Amino acid sequence: MPHSESFRRSRRRLLIGGAALGLAGATAWLKPAPLDGHHNAYFRGLSEAAQRHHRYRPMMVIDRQRLLANLDTLSQRLAGQYHYRIVAKSLPSVELLELIMERAGTNRLMVFHQPFLNAVARRLPQADVLLGKPMPVQAAAQFYRTLASGNSQGFDPARQLQWLVDSPQRLAQYQQLAEALRQPLRINLEIDIGLHRGGVQDLDVLARMLRRIEQSPLLTFSGFMGYEPHLAKAPGSAEWLRDQAMARYQAFVDRAEQILGRSIRDLTLNTGGSTTYRLYRDQHRRIAPNELAAGSALVKPADFDLPTLADHQPAAFIATPVLKVSERVQIPGAPGLGNLMAWWNPNRAKAVFIYGGHWKAVPASPPGLSPNPVYGRSSNQEMLNGSRNLALQPDDWVFLRPTQSEQVFLQFEDLACYEAEHRRLTGHWGLLG
């Protein structure tokens, strides 16, 4: 029996030791590795440019060369098979839009905000504008009031503007506006081709709306807009989802041609988006749409890190100065918690406090930075954590990638233009509004 008891004790110690070793191994495997903490060559160049620029406050920086490379990639993929309409909400700057319009050889814009629409009419009078969402009729009325009172010579809304309408009720409102203003309106109908975010769904409803437009001396039917970002994110094959959406689109076109008794192939038949435009290459002979819209693809915010944009580069960064550096993370009211967090994640060993923060953005450089989940967020002096390798000092620069462009860009006073080849900021582009 003593021999048997000794054996059991030895076996128990062996099992406990093995479990401990296994736990230690699993912990080592699960624990993040400390990251380098230094800017790579690209961000060193951007940091040097920011240092020389002497604007020591948060900036939204646009890499002009990357932007144009992304635009060239888009143009090559379109291959002249579709018209390209620039989504202005994602690129909300007149100077930026002018650069893209010239490079892409297009005057087609998609606009989503009434003040932006008036700014485009005033400063880009050559633009052909399609509204990207149905506007309250009062916003449309405000556009015409502002247009009449401002300096918008050269822009003719009766020829250059298409209002997006999504229902019979809104169509009746726009008809009343046209009659009150004695103003011809071009009406583009939003159709639901699978996103289910509104728009005309029923072909009989479409028929009634088209007849109403045809009977009005002030309304003109200008085409369809069918948005389909679900193709890149919904379960299932993107190509299969595209084919389903395009079959739906074709049904609307066929019914419209039946009702109107004429072809509508020369009207604006819009679809696509930044995440889906590449799905349409070489499809132009078998689908109805004749133009694609995209904007975010040119700057590639973090939310657009998708397989369909794998050949695009990030071209927009928030640059912000470091205000303070702490060699360890200290959590108020919880002594020792910072050390425990750093033990588990070596990339929480140091704390830096930046100028501003809490943007819709993710840290990009130096690598390993992240907000502290316990300390909380701040739009004044946000804490970011990094590893012991972190080389930042006060007045150095941290870079973040916006997760989207349309809201984040507008939080800054302008857009700083970066020429990476020369490592310098060459100017500032004003924002729409």
PDB file of N, CA, C and O in Angstrom, residues 148-222:
ATOM      1  N   ALA A 148     -30.797  81.010 -56.088  1.00  0.00           N
ATOM      2  CA  ALA A 148     -31.271  82.289 -56.621  1.00  0.00           C
ATOM      3  C   ALA A 148     -30.590  83.476 -55.959  1.00  0.00           C
ATOM      4  O   ALA A 148     -30.388  84.521 -56.602  1.00  0.00           O
ATOM      5  N   SER A 149     -30.228  83.331 -54.695  1.00  0.00           N
ATOM      6  CA  SER A 149     -29.649  84.462 -53.966  1.00  0.00           C
ATOM      7  C   SER A 149     -28.134  84.517 -54.047  1.00  0.00           C
ATOM      8  O   SER A 149     -27.521  85.505 -53.654  1.00  0.00           O
ATOM      9  N   GLY A 150     -27.505  83.456 -54.557  1.00  0.00           N
ATOM     10  CA  GLY A 150     -26.045  83.407 -54.594  1.00  0.00           C
ATOM     11  C   GLY A 150     -25.493  83.596 -55.982  1.00  0.00           C
ATOM     12  O   GLY A 150     -26.207  83.879 -56.944  1.00  0.00           O
ATOM     13  N   ASN A 151     -24.184  83.398 -56.071  1.00  0.00           N
ATOM     14  CA  ASN A 151     -23.481  83.551 -57.343  1.00  0.00           C
ATOM     15  C   ASN A 151     -23.211  82.161 -57.923  1.00  0.00           C
ATOM     16  O   ASN A 151     -22.163  81.570 -57.711  1.00  0.00           O
ATOM     17  N   SER A 152     -24.194  81.623 -58.629  1.00  0.00           N
ATOM     18  CA  SER A 152     -24.070  80.275 -59.197  1.00  0.00           C
ATOM     19  C   SER A 152     -24.250  80.315 -60.704  1.00  0.00           C
ATOM     20  O   SER A 152     -24.912  79.473 -61.299  1.00  0.00           O
ATOM     21  N   GLN A 153     -23.719  81.330 -61.322  1.00  0.00           N
ATOM     22  CA  GLN A 153     -23.867  81.481 -62.763  1.00  0.00           C
ATOM     23  C   GLN A 153     -23.204  80.314 -63.495  1.00  0.00           C
ATOM     24  O   GLN A 153     -22.105  79.889 -63.161  1.00  0.00           O
ATOM     25  N   GLY A 154     -23.898  79.801 -64.464  1.00  0.00           N
ATOM     26  CA  GLY A 154     -23.358  78.725 -65.276  1.00  0.00           C
ATOM     27  C   GLY A 154     -23.931  77.368 -64.945  1.00  0.00           C
ATOM     28  O   GLY A 154     -23.912  76.471 -65.785  1.00  0.00           O
ATOM     29  N   PHE A 155     -24.444  77.189 -63.726  1.00  0.00           N
ATOM     30  CA  PHE A 155     -25.038  75.906 -63.361  1.00  0.00           C
ATOM     31  C   PHE A 155     -26.527  75.975 -63.616  1.00  0.00           C
ATOM     32  O   PHE A 155     -27.241  76.791 -63.031  1.00  0.00           O
ATOM     33  N   ASP A 156     -27.009  75.086 -64.477  1.00  0.00           N
ATOM     34  CA  ASP A 156     -28.417  75.048 -64.837  1.00  0.00           C
ATOM     35  C   ASP A 156     -29.040  73.777 -64.275  1.00  0.00           C
ATOM     36  O   ASP A 156     -28.874  72.692 -64.835  1.00  0.00           O
ATOM     37  N   PRO A 157     -29.762  73.861 -63.140  1.00  0.00           N
ATOM     38  CA  PRO A 157     -30.315  72.648 -62.531  1.00  0.00           C
ATOM     39  C   PRO A 157     -31.299  71.909 -63.424  1.00  0.00           C
ATOM     40  O   PRO A 157     -31.462  70.694 -63.288  1.00  0.00           O
ATOM     41  N   ALA A 158     -31.944  72.610 -64.333  1.00  0.00           N
ATOM     42  CA  ALA A 158     -32.889  71.942 -65.222  1.00  0.00           C
ATOM     43  C   ALA A 158     -32.182  70.956 -66.151  1.00  0.00           C
ATOM     44  O   ALA A 158     -32.787  70.011 -66.652  1.00  0.00           O
ATOM     45  N   ARG A 159     -30.891  71.168 -66.390  1.00  0.00           N
ATOM     46  CA  ARG A 159     -30.105  70.270 -67.246  1.00  0.00           C
ATOM     47  C   ARG A 159     -29.101  69.421 -66.467  1.00  0.00           C
ATOM     48  O   ARG A 159     -28.782  68.301 -66.869  1.00  0.00           O
ATOM     49  N   GLN A 160     -28.589  69.957 -65.358  1.00  0.00           N
ATOM     50  CA  GLN A 160     -27.420  69.361 -64.715  1.00  0.00           C
ATOM     51  C   GLN A 160     -27.715  68.692 -63.369  1.00  0.00           C
ATOM     52  O   GLN A 160     -26.776  68.193 -62.734  1.00  0.00           O
ATOM     53  N   LEU A 161     -28.957  68.648 -62.947  1.00  0.00           N
ATOM     54  CA  LEU A 161     -29.275  68.136 -61.622  1.00  0.00           C
ATOM     55  C   LEU A 161     -30.393  67.108 -61.696  1.00  0.00           C
ATOM     56  O   LEU A 161     -31.436  67.358 -62.322  1.00  0.00           O
ATOM     57  N   GLN A 162     -30.176  65.960 -61.057  1.00  0.00           N
ATOM     58  CA  GLN A 162     -31.194  64.915 -60.966  1.00  0.00           C
ATOM     59  C   GLN A 162     -31.551  64.694 -59.497  1.00  0.00           C
ATOM     60  O   GLN A 162     -30.689  64.326 -58.690  1.00  0.00           O
ATOM     61  N   TRP A 163     -32.810  64.946 -59.179  1.00  0.00           N
ATOM     62  CA  TRP A 163     -33.289  64.693 -57.826  1.00  0.00           C
ATOM     63  C   TRP A 163     -33.647  63.224 -57.680  1.00  0.00           C
ATOM     64  O   TRP A 163     -34.285  62.648 -58.567  1.00  0.00           O
ATOM     65  N   LEU A 164     -33.250  62.610 -56.565  1.00  0.00           N
ATOM     66  CA  LEU A 164     -33.554  61.204 -56.329  1.00  0.00           C
ATOM     67  C   LEU A 164     -34.884  61.090 -55.583  1.00  0.00           C
ATOM     68  O   LEU A 164     -35.079  61.716 -54.542  1.00  0.00           O
ATOM     69  N   VAL A 165     -35.774  60.280 -56.118  1.00  0.00           N
ATOM     70  CA  VAL A 165     -37.117  60.106 -55.547  1.00  0.00           C
ATOM     71  C   VAL A 165     -37.345  58.618 -55.310  1.00  0.00           C
ATOM     72  O   VAL A 165     -37.055  57.788 -56.183  1.00  0.00           O
ATOM     73  N   ASP A 166     -37.883  58.300 -54.124  1.00  0.00           N
ATOM     74  CA  ASP A 166     -37.980  56.909 -53.714  1.00  0.00           C
ATOM     75  C   ASP A 166     -39.400  56.398 -53.495  1.00  0.00           C
ATOM     76  O   ASP A 166     -39.576  55.218 -53.170  1.00  0.00           O
ATOM     77  N   SER A 167     -40.407  57.245 -53.649  1.00  0.00           N
ATOM     78  CA  SER A 167     -41.776  56.804 -53.351  1.00  0.00           C
ATOM     79  C   SER A 167     -42.779  57.690 -54.086  1.00  0.00           C
ATOM     80  O   SER A 167     -42.462  58.836 -54.453  1.00  0.00           O
ATOM     81  N   PRO A 168     -44.012  57.215 -54.275  1.00  0.00           N
ATOM     82  CA  PRO A 168     -45.046  58.065 -54.877  1.00  0.00           C
ATOM     83  C   PRO A 168     -45.324  59.314 -54.052  1.00  0.00           C
ATOM     84  O   PRO A 168     -45.599  60.389 -54.615  1.00  0.00           O
ATOM     85  N   GLN A 169     -45.242  59.205 -52.744  1.00  0.00           N
ATOM     86  CA  GLN A 169     -45.503  60.368 -51.888  1.00  0.00           C
ATOM     87  C   GLN A 169     -44.467  61.455 -52.112  1.00  0.00           C
ATOM     88  O   GLN A 169     -44.795  62.643 -52.231  1.00  0.00           O
ATOM     89  N   ARG A 170     -43.190  61.056 -52.172  1.00  0.00           N
ATOM     90  CA  ARG A 170     -42.155  62.066 -52.407  1.00  0.00           C
ATOM     91  C   ARG A 170     -42.261  62.633 -53.814  1.00  0.00           C
ATOM     92  O   ARG A 170     -42.006  63.823 -54.042  1.00  0.00           O
ATOM     93  N   LEU A 171     -42.626  61.814 -54.767  1.00  0.00           N
ATOM     94  CA  LEU A 171     -42.799  62.309 -56.128  1.00  0.00           C
ATOM     95  C   LEU A 171     -43.892  63.376 -56.167  1.00  0.00           C
ATOM     96  O   LEU A 171     -43.730  64.420 -56.843  1.00  0.00           O
ATOM     97  N   ALA A 172     -44.986  63.172 -55.449  1.00  0.00           N
ATOM     98  CA  ALA A 172     -46.053  64.180 -55.411  1.00  0.00           C
ATOM     99  C   ALA A 172     -45.548  65.477 -54.799  1.00  0.00           C
ATOM    100  O   ALA A 172     -45.890  66.580 -55.277  1.00  0.00           O
ATOM    101  N   GLN A 173     -44.712  65.384 -53.775  1.00  0.00           N
ATOM    102  CA  GLN A 173     -44.144  66.590 -53.154  1.00  0.00           C
ATOM    103  C   GLN A 173     -43.261  67.345 -54.136  1.00  0.00           C
ATOM    104  O   GLN A 173     -43.313  68.576 -54.226  1.00  0.00           O
ATOM    105  N   TYR A 174     -42.446  66.615 -54.879  1.00  0.00           N
ATOM    106  CA  TYR A 174     -41.554  67.276 -55.835  1.00  0.00           C
ATOM    107  C   TYR A 174     -42.342  67.877 -57.010  1.00  0.00           C
ATOM    108  O   TYR A 174     -41.952  68.925 -57.549  1.00  0.00           O
ATOM    109  N   GLN A 175     -43.412  67.236 -57.388  1.00  0.00           N
ATOM    110  CA  GLN A 175     -44.245  67.824 -58.438  1.00  0.00           C
ATOM    111  C   GLN A 175     -44.855  69.138 -57.958  1.00  0.00           C
ATOM    112  O   GLN A 175     -44.887  70.123 -58.711  1.00  0.00           O
ATOM    113  N   GLN A 176     -45.304  69.162 -56.718  1.00  0.00           N
ATOM    114  CA  GLN A 176     -45.849  70.403 -56.151  1.00  0.00           C
ATOM    115  C   GLN A 176     -44.776  71.487 -56.089  1.00  0.00           C
ATOM    116  O   GLN A 176     -45.046  72.663 -56.368  1.00  0.00           O
ATOM    117  N   LEU A 177     -43.552  71.121 -55.733  1.00  0.00           N
ATOM    118  CA  LEU A 177     -42.454  72.092 -55.705  1.00  0.00           C
ATOM    119  C   LEU A 177     -42.187  72.638 -57.102  1.00  0.00           C
ATOM    120  O   LEU A 177     -42.020  73.860 -57.280  1.00  0.00           O
ATOM    121  N   ALA A 178     -42.134  71.766 -58.083  1.00  0.00           N
ATOM    122  CA  ALA A 178     -41.893  72.211 -59.455  1.00  0.00           C
ATOM    123  C   ALA A 178     -42.960  73.197 -59.910  1.00  0.00           C
ATOM    124  O   ALA A 178     -42.658  74.219 -60.549  1.00  0.00           O
ATOM    125  N   GLU A 179     -44.206  72.912 -59.573  1.00  0.00           N
ATOM    126  CA  GLU A 179     -45.298  73.804 -59.965  1.00  0.00           C
ATOM    127  C   GLU A 179     -45.241  75.127 -59.213  1.00  0.00           C
ATOM    128  O   GLU A 179     -45.485  76.189 -59.802  1.00  0.00           O
ATOM    129  N   ALA A 180     -44.888  75.072 -57.919  1.00  0.00           N
ATOM    130  CA  ALA A 180     -44.814  76.310 -57.130  1.00  0.00           C
ATOM    131  C   ALA A 180     -43.693  77.217 -57.633  1.00  0.00           C
ATOM    132  O   ALA A 180     -43.840  78.444 -57.670  1.00  0.00           O
ATOM    133  N   LEU A 181     -42.581  76.606 -58.012  1.00  0.00           N
ATOM    134  CA  LEU A 181     -41.421  77.389 -58.470  1.00  0.00           C
ATOM    135  C   LEU A 181     -41.422  77.612 -59.981  1.00  0.00           C
ATOM    136  O   LEU A 181     -40.590  78.378 -60.475  1.00  0.00           O
ATOM    137  N   ARG A 182     -42.320  76.915 -60.682  1.00  0.00           N
ATOM    138  CA  ARG A 182     -42.301  76.891 -62.145  1.00  0.00           C
ATOM    139  C   ARG A 182     -40.909  76.488 -62.634  1.00  0.00           C
ATOM    140  O   ARG A 182     -40.336  77.092 -63.551  1.00  0.00           O
ATOM    141  N   GLN A 183     -40.422  75.446 -62.004  1.00  0.00           N
ATOM    142  CA  GLN A 183     -39.056  74.986 -62.222  1.00  0.00           C
ATOM    143  C   GLN A 183     -39.058  73.553 -62.750  1.00  0.00           C
ATOM    144  O   GLN A 183     -39.551  72.640 -62.096  1.00  0.00           O
ATOM    145  N   PRO A 184     -38.515  73.306 -63.939  1.00  0.00           N
ATOM    146  CA  PRO A 184     -38.408  71.930 -64.423  1.00  0.00           C
ATOM    147  C   PRO A 184     -37.485  71.108 -63.509  1.00  0.00           C
ATOM    148  O   PRO A 184     -36.427  71.591 -63.082  1.00  0.00           O
ATOM    149  N   LEU A 185     -37.888  69.879 -63.215  1.00  0.00           N
ATOM    150  CA  LEU A 185     -37.090  68.991 -62.367  1.00  0.00           C
ATOM    151  C   LEU A 185     -36.837  67.678 -63.094  1.00  0.00           C
ATOM    152  O   LEU A 185     -37.755  67.091 -63.665  1.00  0.00           O
ATOM    153  N   ARG A 186     -35.603  67.231 -63.045  1.00  0.00           N
ATOM    154  CA  ARG A 186     -35.267  65.896 -63.542  1.00  0.00           C
ATOM    155  C   ARG A 186     -35.365  64.924 -62.374  1.00  0.00           C
ATOM    156  O   ARG A 186     -34.788  65.157 -61.312  1.00  0.00           O
ATOM    157  N   ILE A 187     -36.056  63.835 -62.570  1.00  0.00           N
ATOM    158  CA  ILE A 187     -36.347  62.888 -61.496  1.00  0.00           C
ATOM    159  C   ILE A 187     -35.670  61.548 -61.797  1.00  0.00           C
ATOM    160  O   ILE A 187     -35.961  60.904 -62.806  1.00  0.00           O
ATOM    161  N   ASN A 188     -34.773  61.150 -60.911  1.00  0.00           N
ATOM    162  CA  ASN A 188     -34.155  59.832 -60.969  1.00  0.00           C
ATOM    163  C   ASN A 188     -34.788  58.988 -59.868  1.00  0.00           C
ATOM    164  O   ASN A 188     -34.898  59.439 -58.727  1.00  0.00           O
ATOM    165  N   LEU A 189     -35.219  57.791 -60.192  1.00  0.00           N
ATOM    166  CA  LEU A 189     -35.939  56.960 -59.239  1.00  0.00           C
ATOM    167  C   LEU A 189     -34.986  55.980 -58.546  1.00  0.00           C
ATOM    168  O   LEU A 189     -34.247  55.237 -59.218  1.00  0.00           O
ATOM    169  N   GLU A 190     -35.017  55.993 -57.215  1.00  0.00           N
ATOM    170  CA  GLU A 190     -34.258  55.016 -56.440  1.00  0.00           C
ATOM    171  C   GLU A 190     -35.003  53.692 -56.449  1.00  0.00           C
ATOM    172  O   GLU A 190     -36.193  53.642 -56.111  1.00  0.00           O
ATOM    173  N   ILE A 191     -34.310  52.611 -56.816  1.00  0.00           N
ATOM    174  CA  ILE A 191     -34.931  51.292 -56.860  1.00  0.00           C
ATOM    175  C   ILE A 191     -34.200  50.365 -55.892  1.00  0.00           C
ATOM    176  O   ILE A 191     -32.987  50.461 -55.699  1.00  0.00           O
ATOM    177  N   ASP A 192     -34.958  49.481 -55.282  1.00  0.00           N
ATOM    178  CA  ASP A 192     -34.396  48.513 -54.344  1.00  0.00           C
ATOM    179  C   ASP A 192     -34.010  47.257 -55.111  1.00  0.00           C
ATOM    180  O   ASP A 192     -34.862  46.526 -55.605  1.00  0.00           O
ATOM    181  N   ILE A 193     -32.693  47.015 -55.198  1.00  0.00           N
ATOM    182  CA  ILE A 193     -32.227  45.821 -55.917  1.00  0.00           C
ATOM    183  C   ILE A 193     -31.578  44.824 -54.963  1.00  0.00           C
ATOM    184  O   ILE A 193     -30.755  44.005 -55.373  1.00  0.00           O
ATOM    185  N   GLY A 194     -31.932  44.915 -53.669  1.00  0.00           N
ATOM    186  CA  GLY A 194     -31.447  43.916 -52.717  1.00  0.00           C
ATOM    187  C   GLY A 194     -30.952  44.460 -51.400  1.00  0.00           C
ATOM    188  O   GLY A 194     -30.810  43.709 -50.437  1.00  0.00           O
ATOM    189  N   LEU A 195     -30.675  45.770 -51.316  1.00  0.00           N
ATOM    190  CA  LEU A 195     -30.185  46.341 -50.062  1.00  0.00           C
ATOM    191  C   LEU A 195     -31.294  46.482 -49.027  1.00  0.00           C
ATOM    192  O   LEU A 195     -31.055  46.382 -47.825  1.00  0.00           O
ATOM    193  N   HIS A 196     -32.522  46.720 -49.502  1.00  0.00           N
ATOM    194  CA  HIS A 196     -33.702  46.862 -48.635  1.00  0.00           C
ATOM    195  C   HIS A 196     -33.553  48.027 -47.658  1.00  0.00           C
ATOM    196  O   HIS A 196     -33.860  47.908 -46.469  1.00  0.00           O
ATOM    197  N   ARG A 197     -33.104  49.163 -48.197  1.00  0.00           N
ATOM    198  CA  ARG A 197     -32.998  50.388 -47.407  1.00  0.00           C
ATOM    199  C   ARG A 197     -33.928  51.454 -47.981  1.00  0.00           C
ATOM    200  O   ARG A 197     -33.684  52.646 -47.870  1.00  0.00           O
ATOM    201  N   GLY A 198     -34.985  51.024 -48.598  1.00  0.00           N
ATOM    202  CA  GLY A 198     -35.885  51.966 -49.232  1.00  0.00           C
ATOM    203  C   GLY A 198     -35.746  51.944 -50.733  1.00  0.00           C
ATOM    204  O   GLY A 198     -34.951  51.202 -51.303  1.00  0.00           O
ATOM    205  N   GLY A 199     -36.519  52.786 -51.386  1.00  0.00           N
ATOM    206  CA  GLY A 199     -36.562  52.778 -52.834  1.00  0.00           C
ATOM    207  C   GLY A 199     -37.755  51.996 -53.335  1.00  0.00           C
ATOM    208  O   GLY A 199     -38.408  51.257 -52.596  1.00  0.00           O
ATOM    209  N   VAL A 200     -38.045  52.145 -54.612  1.00  0.00           N
ATOM    210  CA  VAL A 200     -39.195  51.484 -55.219  1.00  0.00           C
ATOM    211  C   VAL A 200     -38.925  49.981 -55.279  1.00  0.00           C
ATOM    212  O   VAL A 200     -37.872  49.542 -55.752  1.00  0.00           O
ATOM    213  N   GLN A 201     -39.859  49.201 -54.794  1.00  0.00           N
ATOM    214  CA  GLN A 201     -39.730  47.747 -54.809  1.00  0.00           C
ATOM    215  C   GLN A 201     -40.698  47.074 -55.783  1.00  0.00           C
ATOM    216  O   GLN A 201     -40.386  46.012 -56.323  1.00  0.00           O
ATOM    217  N   ASP A 202     -41.844  47.689 -55.986  1.00  0.00           N
ATOM    218  CA  ASP A 202     -42.928  47.059 -56.742  1.00  0.00           C
ATOM    219  C   ASP A 202     -42.992  47.629 -58.156  1.00  0.00           C
ATOM    220  O   ASP A 202     -42.993  48.857 -58.344  1.00  0.00           O
ATOM    221  N   LEU A 203     -43.070  46.777 -59.145  1.00  0.00           N
ATOM    222  CA  LEU A 203     -43.094  47.228 -60.540  1.00  0.00           C
ATOM    223  C   LEU A 203     -44.377  47.969 -60.876  1.00  0.00           C
ATOM    224  O   LEU A 203     -44.374  48.866 -61.736  1.00  0.00           O
ATOM    225  N   ASP A 204     -45.475  47.644 -60.228  1.00  0.00           N
ATOM    226  CA  ASP A 204     -46.719  48.372 -60.468  1.00  0.00           C
ATOM    227  C   ASP A 204     -46.633  49.783 -59.888  1.00  0.00           C
ATOM    228  O   ASP A 204     -47.163  50.738 -60.476  1.00  0.00           O
ATOM    229  N   VAL A 205     -45.979  49.914 -58.733  1.00  0.00           N
ATOM    230  CA  VAL A 205     -45.750  51.248 -58.168  1.00  0.00           C
ATOM    231  C   VAL A 205     -44.869  52.056 -59.111  1.00  0.00           C
ATOM    232  O   VAL A 205     -45.107  53.249 -59.358  1.00  0.00           O
ATOM    233  N   LEU A 206     -43.844  51.409 -59.645  1.00  0.00           N
ATOM    234  CA  LEU A 206     -42.990  52.076 -60.627  1.00  0.00           C
ATOM    235  C   LEU A 206     -43.811  52.588 -61.799  1.00  0.00           C
ATOM    236  O   LEU A 206     -43.632  53.736 -62.250  1.00  0.00           O
ATOM    237  N   ALA A 207     -44.718  51.776 -62.298  1.00  0.00           N
ATOM    238  CA  ALA A 207     -45.532  52.178 -63.449  1.00  0.00           C
ATOM    239  C   ALA A 207     -46.350  53.426 -63.122  1.00  0.00           C
ATOM    240  O   ALA A 207     -46.423  54.356 -63.947  1.00  0.00           O
ATOM    241  N   ARG A 208     -46.934  53.484 -61.945  1.00  0.00           N
ATOM    242  CA  ARG A 208     -47.736  54.655 -61.567  1.00  0.00           C
ATOM    243  C   ARG A 208     -46.857  55.903 -61.469  1.00  0.00           C
ATOM    244  O   ARG A 208     -47.259  56.995 -61.907  1.00  0.00           O
ATOM    245  N   MET A 209     -45.670  55.748 -60.928  1.00  0.00           N
ATOM    246  CA  MET A 209     -44.769  56.899 -60.793  1.00  0.00           C
ATOM    247  C   MET A 209     -44.316  57.397 -62.158  1.00  0.00           C
ATOM    248  O   MET A 209     -44.254  58.612 -62.403  1.00  0.00           O
ATOM    249  N   LEU A 210     -43.991  56.491 -63.051  1.00  0.00           N
ATOM    250  CA  LEU A 210     -43.552  56.904 -64.384  1.00  0.00           C
ATOM    251  C   LEU A 210     -44.677  57.619 -65.133  1.00  0.00           C
ATOM    252  O   LEU A 210     -44.429  58.620 -65.848  1.00  0.00           O
ATOM    253  N   ARG A 211     -45.880  57.134 -65.012  1.00  0.00           N
ATOM    254  CA  ARG A 211     -46.996  57.799 -65.691  1.00  0.00           C
ATOM    255  C   ARG A 211     -47.200  59.203 -65.132  1.00  0.00           C
ATOM    256  O   ARG A 211     -47.507  60.141 -65.891  1.00  0.00           O
ATOM    257  N   ARG A 212     -47.027  59.358 -63.837  1.00  0.00           N
ATOM    258  CA  ARG A 212     -47.184  60.690 -63.241  1.00  0.00           C
ATOM    259  C   ARG A 212     -46.110  61.642 -63.763  1.00  0.00           C
ATOM    260  O   ARG A 212     -46.390  62.811 -64.068  1.00  0.00           O
ATOM    261  N   ILE A 213     -44.882  61.147 -63.873  1.00  0.00           N
ATOM    262  CA  ILE A 213     -43.806  61.986 -64.408  1.00  0.00           C
ATOM    263  C   ILE A 213     -44.095  62.356 -65.857  1.00  0.00           C
ATOM    264  O   ILE A 213     -43.942  63.520 -66.265  1.00  0.00           O
ATOM    265  N   GLU A 214     -44.529  61.387 -66.639  1.00  0.00           N
ATOM    266  CA  GLU A 214     -44.794  61.628 -68.052  1.00  0.00           C
ATOM    267  C   GLU A 214     -45.932  62.640 -68.260  1.00  0.00           C
ATOM    268  O   GLU A 214     -45.903  63.421 -69.214  1.00  0.00           O
ATOM    269  N   GLN A 215     -46.880  62.645 -67.365  1.00  0.00           N
ATOM    270  CA  GLN A 215     -48.035  63.544 -67.513  1.00  0.00           C
ATOM    271  C   GLN A 215     -47.741  64.964 -67.047  1.00  0.00           C
ATOM    272  O   GLN A 215     -48.515  65.880 -67.343  1.00  0.00           O
ATOM    273  N   SER A 216     -46.641  65.153 -66.343  1.00  0.00           N
ATOM    274  CA  SER A 216     -46.311  66.490 -65.836  1.00  0.00           C
ATOM    275  C   SER A 216     -45.462  67.258 -66.850  1.00  0.00           C
ATOM    276  O   SER A 216     -44.455  66.735 -67.346  1.00  0.00           O
ATOM    277  N   PRO A 217     -45.831  68.490 -67.158  1.00  0.00           N
ATOM    278  CA  PRO A 217     -45.011  69.279 -68.092  1.00  0.00           C
ATOM    279  C   PRO A 217     -43.684  69.744 -67.481  1.00  0.00           C
ATOM    280  O   PRO A 217     -42.807  70.195 -68.212  1.00  0.00           O
ATOM    281  N   LEU A 218     -43.529  69.615 -66.140  1.00  0.00           N
ATOM    282  CA  LEU A 218     -42.328  70.116 -65.477  1.00  0.00           C
ATOM    283  C   LEU A 218     -41.394  69.014 -64.991  1.00  0.00           C
ATOM    284  O   LEU A 218     -40.269  69.299 -64.567  1.00  0.00           O
ATOM    285  N   LEU A 219     -41.848  67.767 -65.032  1.00  0.00           N
ATOM    286  CA  LEU A 219     -41.016  66.663 -64.564  1.00  0.00           C
ATOM    287  C   LEU A 219     -40.501  65.853 -65.748  1.00  0.00           C
ATOM    288  O   LEU A 219     -41.216  65.633 -66.728  1.00  0.00           O
ATOM    289  N   THR A 220     -39.243  65.405 -65.628  1.00  0.00           N
ATOM    290  CA  THR A 220     -38.632  64.552 -66.649  1.00  0.00           C
ATOM    291  C   THR A 220     -37.994  63.354 -65.966  1.00  0.00           C
ATOM    292  O   THR A 220     -37.250  63.516 -64.990  1.00  0.00           O
ATOM    293  N   PHE A 221     -38.266  62.177 -66.469  1.00  0.00           N
ATOM    294  CA  PHE A 221     -37.638  60.973 -65.940  1.00  0.00           C
ATOM    295  C   PHE A 221     -36.205  60.901 -66.459  1.00  0.00           C
ATOM    296  O   PHE A 221     -35.965  60.941 -67.668  1.00  0.00           O
ATOM    297  N   SER A 222     -35.227  60.798 -65.527  1.00  0.00           N
ATOM    298  CA  SER A 222     -33.812  60.826 -65.938  1.00  0.00           C
ATOM    299  C   SER A 222     -33.087  59.507 -65.719  1.00  0.00           C
ATOM    300  O   SER A 222     -31.918  59.393 -66.101  1.00  0.00           O
TER     301      SER A 222
END
